[in-house]
Amino acid sequence: MPRGRASIKGDAASEREIRVTETLNASQLHDAARLLRDGGLVAFPTETVYGLGADASNAKAVAAIYAAKNRPSFNPLIVHLPSIGAAHTYVTFTDEALTLAQAFWPGPMSLVLPLRPDAGLSDLVTAGLTTVAIRIPAHPLARELLEQAGVPVAAPSANPSGKISPTTAAHVLDGLDGRIAAVLDGGACGVGLESSIFGGDPITLLRPGGISVEAASAALGREVKQGGALSKPNAPGQLASHYAPDAGVRLNAAKGAAPHLGFGAGPSDLNLSPSANLTEAATNLFSMLRKMDALAAKQNAGHFTVAPIPATGLGLAINDRLTRAAAPR
Ligand code: TXA
Ligand code: MG
């Protein structure tokens, strides 16, 4: 029984037995789907970041997510589904929620919606709330995996709790090798930032991400405000210190002695986007934070600096993640 695949079968919570996390490619997608159905933990690519998936209706499988990530157990998870049609099984939509769903799904958006009483999701997914976050990802491998698995898939980002979110399969293995059954390798994520989360009635923005608040406002024909629920510091992406590199991080800085992560023109060690393009910066953010961390360690610098990023469009989400990466821990 040399591989993770065989050792987890029939016992979702036995992630301790996994010695080697299997790396699967697109042609092995049916293996990934079967592992999920069997209660295994499978990391998979989405267009935002890699998710750590488990069958959301299987309490043991969901508990294994929290164990693998060392995640505080009061944080609810996003349920990933292949289509809006599938979502109706689990939640009810307001008119505005349906408008956003039709405008941005599949895509980098999650909606927090009222849970149907008969939804059959594990309480660990919702953390006991009467709402649940739903996402229909656009990444072709994610969609195919969700179709083939045929179960709702709870998936936080596939990193140890508090660490930088993964945008490649190698990042996933860095943090979780030996703690999960498999990672489905789909290359680098296109968006590079987690999904935007909208919810409530009227709808507000709960977490900035891949869909800008301006785009949501345009779809709804009114200004969407920054909302409440996730601003309470009890949600993982919302803890003050999160996405934390090992080195200290200083924001809104110019290039000095310490390694510098640039944006736009000017001297830097790495540059999120030399042409000051926010989409390109979002795509590069997490992988460059990892590289800056390594550079700071190599130079014994203790910290690195980051150039100012404009707070419009995707820049709102980028600044949100950078602020958490720089927060005192
Ligand atoms: O792009 C993404 O959203 C990635 C990929 C894998 O889909 N997932 C992700 O999940 O970022 P995670 O677990 O790292 O962040 C989910 C956020 C948390 O801040 C959680 O508290 C919030 O969603 N959340 C989940 N259900 C909620 C609910 N019912 N009400 C309020 N917030 C909720
Ligand atoms: Mg996360």
Tab-separated table of N, CA, C and O in Angstrom, residues 130-211:
chain	number	residue	atom	x	y	z
A	130	THR	N	-26.864	29.284	9.404
A	130	THR	CA	-28.024	28.927	8.583
A	130	THR	C	-27.797	29.346	7.133
A	130	THR	O	-28.705	29.310	6.308
A	131	THR	N	-26.575	29.778	6.831
A	131	THR	CA	-26.208	30.127	5.460
A	131	THR	C	-25.004	29.283	5.052
A	131	THR	O	-24.326	28.715	5.902
A	132	VAL	N	-24.773	29.229	3.738
A	132	VAL	CA	-23.573	28.533	3.261
A	132	VAL	C	-23.018	29.289	2.053
A	132	VAL	O	-23.777	29.869	1.278
A	133	ALA	N	-21.706	29.305	1.929
A	133	ALA	CA	-21.057	29.943	0.782
A	133	ALA	C	-20.954	28.929	-0.354
A	133	ALA	O	-20.498	27.801	-0.154
A	134	ILE	N	-21.407	29.342	-1.541
A	134	ILE	CA	-21.400	28.469	-2.730
A	134	ILE	C	-20.522	29.103	-3.801
A	134	ILE	O	-20.526	30.321	-3.976
A	135	ARG	N	-19.787	28.253	-4.515
A	135	ARG	CA	-19.002	28.759	-5.649
A	135	ARG	C	-19.086	27.765	-6.806
A	135	ARG	O	-18.993	26.551	-6.598
A	136	ILE	N	-19.239	28.294	-8.020
A	136	ILE	CA	-19.148	27.498	-9.247
A	136	ILE	C	-17.874	27.951	-9.954
A	136	ILE	O	-17.875	28.997	-10.606
A	137	PRO	N	-16.782	27.204	-9.806
A	137	PRO	CA	-15.530	27.653	-10.418
A	137	PRO	C	-15.539	27.478	-11.934
A	137	PRO	O	-16.278	26.644	-12.463
A	138	ALA	N	-14.708	28.252	-12.622
A	138	ALA	CA	-14.666	28.199	-14.088
A	138	ALA	C	-13.549	27.304	-14.609
A	138	ALA	O	-13.572	26.919	-15.776
A	139	HIS	N	-12.571	26.985	-13.788
A	139	HIS	CA	-11.431	26.193	-14.265
A	139	HIS	C	-11.930	24.864	-14.844
A	139	HIS	O	-12.687	24.151	-14.187
A	140	PRO	N	-11.530	24.535	-16.077
A	140	PRO	CA	-12.069	23.325	-16.716
A	140	PRO	C	-11.835	22.050	-15.892
A	140	PRO	O	-12.723	21.192	-15.827
A	141	LEU	N	-10.660	21.911	-15.273
A	141	LEU	CA	-10.407	20.698	-14.472
A	141	LEU	C	-11.291	20.671	-13.230
A	141	LEU	O	-11.795	19.620	-12.832
A	142	ALA	N	-11.500	21.833	-12.622
A	142	ALA	CA	-12.368	21.892	-11.438
A	142	ALA	C	-13.796	21.502	-11.816
A	142	ALA	O	-14.447	20.705	-11.129
A	143	ARG	N	-14.265	22.037	-12.924
A	143	ARG	CA	-15.648	21.744	-13.352
A	143	ARG	C	-15.823	20.262	-13.641
A	143	ARG	O	-16.793	19.631	-13.234
A	144	GLU	N	-14.849	19.684	-14.357
A	144	GLU	CA	-14.920	18.269	-14.710
A	144	GLU	C	-14.841	17.403	-13.446
A	144	GLU	O	-15.572	16.424	-13.299
A	145	LEU	N	-13.982	17.797	-12.516
A	145	LEU	CA	-13.846	17.053	-11.260
A	145	LEU	C	-15.165	17.078	-10.480
A	145	LEU	O	-15.620	16.051	-9.968
A	146	LEU	N	-15.792	18.249	-10.404
A	146	LEU	CA	-17.047	18.380	-9.654
A	146	LEU	C	-18.153	17.568	-10.325
A	146	LEU	O	-18.962	16.919	-9.653
A	147	GLU	N	-18.181	17.597	-11.660
A	147	GLU	CA	-19.153	16.785	-12.408
A	147	GLU	C	-18.977	15.306	-12.077
A	147	GLU	O	-19.925	14.601	-11.750
A	148	GLN	N	-17.724	14.848	-12.200
A	148	GLN	CA	-17.453	13.417	-12.037
A	148	GLN	C	-17.613	12.958	-10.594
A	148	GLN	O	-18.050	11.841	-10.344
A	149	ALA	N	-17.241	13.826	-9.649
A	149	ALA	CA	-17.343	13.439	-8.238
A	149	ALA	C	-18.816	13.250	-7.866
A	149	ALA	O	-19.174	12.326	-7.129
A	150	GLY	N	-19.663	14.140	-8.360
A	150	GLY	CA	-21.094	13.999	-8.097
A	150	GLY	C	-21.471	14.268	-6.648
A	150	GLY	O	-22.588	13.954	-6.232
A	151	VAL	N	-20.560	14.838	-5.874
A	151	VAL	CA	-20.869	15.227	-4.495
A	151	VAL	C	-20.518	16.717	-4.352
A	151	VAL	O	-19.665	17.217	-5.090
A	152	PRO	N	-21.187	17.433	-3.425
A	152	PRO	CA	-20.793	18.826	-3.179
A	152	PRO	C	-19.402	18.826	-2.550
A	152	PRO	O	-19.124	17.994	-1.684
A	153	VAL	N	-18.531	19.716	-3.002
A	153	VAL	CA	-17.137	19.666	-2.541
A	153	VAL	C	-16.784	20.914	-1.719
A	153	VAL	O	-16.724	22.023	-2.252
A	154	ALA	N	-16.607	20.702	-0.411
A	154	ALA	CA	-16.147	21.781	0.464
A	154	ALA	C	-14.669	21.976	0.217
A	154	ALA	O	-13.918	21.002	0.179
A	155	ALA	N	-14.245	23.222	0.025
A	155	ALA	CA	-12.826	23.450	-0.256
A	155	ALA	C	-12.354	24.825	0.194
A	155	ALA	O	-12.709	25.827	-0.411
A	156	PRO	N	-11.545	24.864	1.242
A	156	PRO	CA	-10.795	26.084	1.553
A	156	PRO	C	-9.557	26.108	0.670
A	156	PRO	O	-9.289	25.156	-0.057
A	157	SER	N	-8.797	27.188	0.708
A	157	SER	CA	-7.544	27.199	-0.027
A	157	SER	C	-6.622	26.105	0.533
A	157	SER	O	-6.649	25.821	1.726
A	158	ALA	N	-5.827	25.490	-0.341
A	158	ALA	CA	-5.059	24.289	0.011
A	158	ALA	C	-3.702	24.631	0.618
A	158	ALA	O	-2.652	24.241	0.102
A	159	ASN	N	-3.727	25.371	1.732
A	159	ASN	CA	-2.511	25.748	2.449
A	159	ASN	C	-2.735	25.526	3.943
A	159	ASN	O	-3.874	25.570	4.397
A	160	PRO	N	-1.650	25.303	4.693
A	160	PRO	CA	-1.817	25.277	6.151
A	160	PRO	C	-2.434	26.608	6.592
A	160	PRO	O	-2.144	27.657	6.010
A	161	SER	N	-3.300	26.561	7.588
A	161	SER	CA	-4.010	27.754	8.042
A	161	SER	C	-3.027	28.888	8.347
A	161	SER	O	-1.993	28.670	8.974
A	162	GLY	N	-3.342	30.089	7.849
A	162	GLY	CA	-2.507	31.257	8.138
A	162	GLY	C	-1.379	31.487	7.150
A	162	GLY	O	-0.744	32.526	7.165
A	163	LYS	N	-1.108	30.502	6.282
A	163	LYS	CA	0.005	30.639	5.333
A	163	LYS	C	-0.493	31.152	3.980
A	163	LYS	O	-1.682	31.278	3.742
A	164	ILE	N	0.478	31.409	3.093
A	164	ILE	CA	0.159	31.976	1.783
A	164	ILE	C	-0.641	30.980	0.941
A	164	ILE	O	-0.313	29.791	0.901
A	165	SER	N	-1.683	31.465	0.265
A	165	SER	CA	-2.522	30.589	-0.553
A	165	SER	C	-1.737	30.040	-1.745
A	165	SER	O	-0.875	30.720	-2.291
A	166	PRO	N	-2.031	28.781	-2.160
A	166	PRO	CA	-1.261	28.134	-3.233
A	166	PRO	C	-1.835	28.422	-4.618
A	166	PRO	O	-3.035	28.329	-4.835
A	167	THR	N	-0.956	28.752	-5.560
A	167	THR	CA	-1.406	28.950	-6.941
A	167	THR	C	-0.751	27.962	-7.912
A	167	THR	O	-0.931	28.076	-9.114
A	168	THR	N	0.000	26.993	-7.362
A	168	THR	CA	0.498	25.879	-8.179
A	168	THR	C	0.405	24.596	-7.346
A	168	THR	O	0.293	24.652	-6.112
A	169	ALA	N	0.498	23.448	-8.024
A	169	ALA	CA	0.470	22.167	-7.317
A	169	ALA	C	1.693	22.045	-6.402
A	169	ALA	O	1.614	21.470	-5.306
A	170	ALA	N	2.831	22.612	-6.834
A	170	ALA	CA	4.043	22.566	-6.004
A	170	ALA	C	3.833	23.322	-4.690
A	170	ALA	O	4.288	22.877	-3.630
A	171	HIS	N	3.134	24.468	-4.749
A	171	HIS	CA	2.815	25.198	-3.506
A	171	HIS	C	1.985	24.325	-2.562
A	171	HIS	O	2.193	24.334	-1.346
A	172	VAL	N	1.023	23.586	-3.137
A	172	VAL	CA	0.172	22.718	-2.312
A	172	VAL	C	1.037	21.691	-1.591
A	172	VAL	O	0.926	21.489	-0.379
A	173	LEU	N	1.948	21.061	-2.348
A	173	LEU	CA	2.807	20.026	-1.762
A	173	LEU	C	3.741	20.617	-0.703
A	173	LEU	O	3.996	19.993	0.329
A	174	ASP	N	4.218	21.834	-0.932
A	174	ASP	CA	5.052	22.527	0.066
A	174	ASP	C	4.413	22.490	1.445
A	174	ASP	O	5.084	22.260	2.444
A	175	GLY	N	3.107	22.757	1.486
A	175	GLY	CA	2.437	22.887	2.780
A	175	GLY	C	1.758	21.618	3.262
A	175	GLY	O	1.609	21.412	4.470
A	176	LEU	N	1.320	20.761	2.333
A	176	LEU	CA	0.410	19.676	2.733
A	176	LEU	C	0.854	18.277	2.312
A	176	LEU	O	0.108	17.313	2.508
A	177	ASP	N	2.059	18.134	1.751
A	177	ASP	CA	2.502	16.806	1.312
A	177	ASP	C	2.450	15.836	2.486
A	177	ASP	O	2.918	16.150	3.583
A	178	GLY	N	1.856	14.672	2.233
A	178	GLY	CA	1.753	13.660	3.273
A	178	GLY	C	0.553	13.835	4.184
A	178	GLY	O	0.281	12.993	5.031
A	179	ARG	N	-0.181	14.950	4.023
A	179	ARG	CA	-1.367	15.192	4.854
A	179	ARG	C	-2.656	15.039	4.062
A	179	ARG	O	-3.743	15.082	4.638
A	180	ILE	N	-2.550	14.932	2.732
A	180	ILE	CA	-3.730	14.802	1.874
A	180	ILE	C	-3.489	13.683	0.869
A	180	ILE	O	-2.338	13.323	0.602
A	181	ALA	N	-4.589	13.147	0.310
A	181	ALA	CA	-4.443	11.984	-0.562
A	181	ALA	C	-3.797	12.346	-1.892
A	181	ALA	O	-2.926	11.622	-2.376
A	182	ALA	N	-4.243	13.448	-2.493
A	182	ALA	CA	-3.776	13.749	-3.840
A	182	ALA	C	-3.891	15.227	-4.148
A	182	ALA	O	-4.657	15.955	-3.511
A	183	VAL	N	-3.100	15.657	-5.137
A	183	VAL	CA	-3.282	16.977	-5.723
A	183	VAL	C	-3.438	16.776	-7.228
A	183	VAL	O	-2.672	16.043	-7.850
A	184	LEU	N	-4.468	17.391	-7.766
A	184	LEU	CA	-4.699	17.363	-9.209
A	184	LEU	C	-3.958	18.559	-9.791
A	184	LEU	O	-4.254	19.711	-9.447
A	185	ASP	N	-2.972	18.285	-10.646
A	185	ASP	CA	-2.099	19.358	-11.149
A	185	ASP	C	-2.691	19.968	-12.411
A	185	ASP	O	-2.779	19.311	-13.446
A	186	GLY	N	-3.089	21.226	-12.325
A	186	GLY	CA	-3.624	21.928	-13.492
A	186	GLY	C	-2.781	23.144	-13.841
A	186	GLY	O	-3.272	24.087	-14.454
A	187	GLY	N	-1.513	23.160	-13.412
A	187	GLY	CA	-0.665	24.306	-13.710
A	187	GLY	C	-0.975	25.488	-12.799
A	187	GLY	O	-1.597	25.332	-11.750
A	188	ALA	N	-0.528	26.661	-13.208
A	188	ALA	CA	-0.700	27.864	-12.385
A	188	ALA	C	-2.116	28.429	-12.515
A	188	ALA	O	-2.718	28.356	-13.582
A	189	CYS	N	-2.633	28.978	-11.415
A	189	CYS	CA	-3.987	29.550	-11.417
A	189	CYS	C	-3.992	30.880	-12.155
A	189	CYS	O	-3.077	31.690	-12.014
A	190	GLY	N	-5.045	31.135	-12.920
A	190	GLY	CA	-5.113	32.331	-13.756
A	190	GLY	C	-5.367	33.621	-12.998
A	190	GLY	O	-4.720	34.635	-13.253
A	191	VAL	N	-6.300	33.596	-12.039
A	191	VAL	CA	-6.661	34.831	-11.323
A	191	VAL	C	-5.663	35.087	-10.200
A	191	VAL	O	-5.185	36.206	-10.008
A	192	GLY	N	-5.361	34.066	-9.423
A	192	GLY	CA	-4.315	34.182	-8.416
A	192	GLY	C	-4.753	34.741	-7.082
A	192	GLY	O	-3.972	34.771	-6.146
A	193	LEU	N	-5.982	35.201	-6.965
A	193	LEU	CA	-6.551	35.704	-5.705
A	193	LEU	C	-7.821	34.927	-5.441
A	193	LEU	O	-8.525	34.575	-6.382
A	194	GLU	N	-8.170	34.722	-4.170
A	194	GLU	CA	-9.397	33.999	-3.866
A	194	GLU	C	-10.624	34.715	-4.440
A	194	GLU	O	-10.579	35.897	-4.779
A	195	SER	N	-11.714	33.964	-4.469
A	195	SER	CA	-12.969	34.514	-4.987
A	195	SER	C	-13.441	35.679	-4.132
A	195	SER	O	-13.194	35.734	-2.926
A	196	SER	N	-14.132	36.607	-4.772
A	196	SER	CA	-14.887	37.613	-4.025
A	196	SER	C	-16.044	36.909	-3.356
A	196	SER	O	-16.623	35.988	-3.937
A	197	ILE	N	-16.392	37.317	-2.126
A	197	ILE	CA	-17.567	36.739	-1.472
A	197	ILE	C	-18.611	37.841	-1.296
A	197	ILE	O	-18.323	38.895	-0.723
A	198	PHE	N	-19.807	37.591	-1.838
A	198	PHE	CA	-20.944	38.484	-1.655
A	198	PHE	C	-22.017	37.735	-0.882
A	198	PHE	O	-22.127	36.512	-0.983
A	199	GLY	N	-22.825	38.466	-0.117
A	199	GLY	CA	-23.918	37.810	0.589
A	199	GLY	C	-24.819	38.822	1.253
A	199	GLY	O	-24.553	40.031	1.214
A	200	GLY	N	-25.907	38.336	1.840
A	200	GLY	CA	-26.846	39.189	2.563
A	200	GLY	C	-27.936	39.720	1.657
A	200	GLY	O	-27.918	39.530	0.446
A	201	ASP	N	-28.905	40.367	2.254
A	201	ASP	CA	-30.031	40.942	1.519
A	201	ASP	C	-30.353	42.293	2.147
A	201	ASP	O	-30.884	42.318	3.248
A	202	PRO	N	-30.032	43.420	1.497
A	202	PRO	CA	-29.382	43.524	0.189
A	202	PRO	C	-27.940	43.008	0.216
A	202	PRO	O	-27.305	42.994	1.256
A	203	ILE	N	-27.484	42.621	-0.985
A	203	ILE	CA	-26.144	42.041	-1.131
A	203	ILE	C	-25.044	43.047	-0.806
A	203	ILE	O	-25.104	44.205	-1.223
A	204	THR	N	-24.049	42.580	-0.028
A	204	THR	CA	-22.855	43.390	0.211
A	204	THR	C	-21.614	42.543	-0.113
A	204	THR	O	-21.712	41.325	-0.253
A	205	LEU	N	-20.477	43.217	-0.217
A	205	LEU	CA	-19.207	42.524	-0.445
A	205	LEU	C	-18.649	42.083	0.903
A	205	LEU	O	-18.401	42.902	1.780
A	206	LEU	N	-18.450	40.772	1.080
A	206	LEU	CA	-17.952	40.246	2.358
A	206	LEU	C	-16.445	40.020	2.330
A	206	LEU	O	-15.792	40.042	3.360
A	207	ARG	N	-15.901	39.742	1.150
A	207	ARG	CA	-14.442	39.611	1.009
A	207	ARG	C	-14.074	40.043	-0.398
A	207	ARG	O	-14.611	39.507	-1.364
A	208	PRO	N	-13.145	40.999	-0.553
A	208	PRO	CA	-12.732	41.377	-1.906
A	208	PRO	C	-11.967	40.225	-2.552
A	208	PRO	O	-11.312	39.452	-1.857
A	209	GLY	N	-12.071	40.092	-3.861
A	209	GLY	CA	-11.391	38.987	-4.548
A	209	GLY	C	-11.466	39.158	-6.046
A	209	GLY	O	-11.457	40.276	-6.559
A	210	GLY	N	-11.565	38.030	-6.732
A	210	GLY	CA	-11.443	37.999	-8.187
A	210	GLY	C	-12.462	38.810	-8.974
A	210	GLY	O	-12.189	39.194	-10.110
A	211	ILE	N	-13.650	39.051	-8.414
A	211	ILE	CA	-14.641	39.910	-9.084
A	211	ILE	C	-14.696	41.227	-8.316
A	211	ILE	O	-14.988	41.243	-7.117
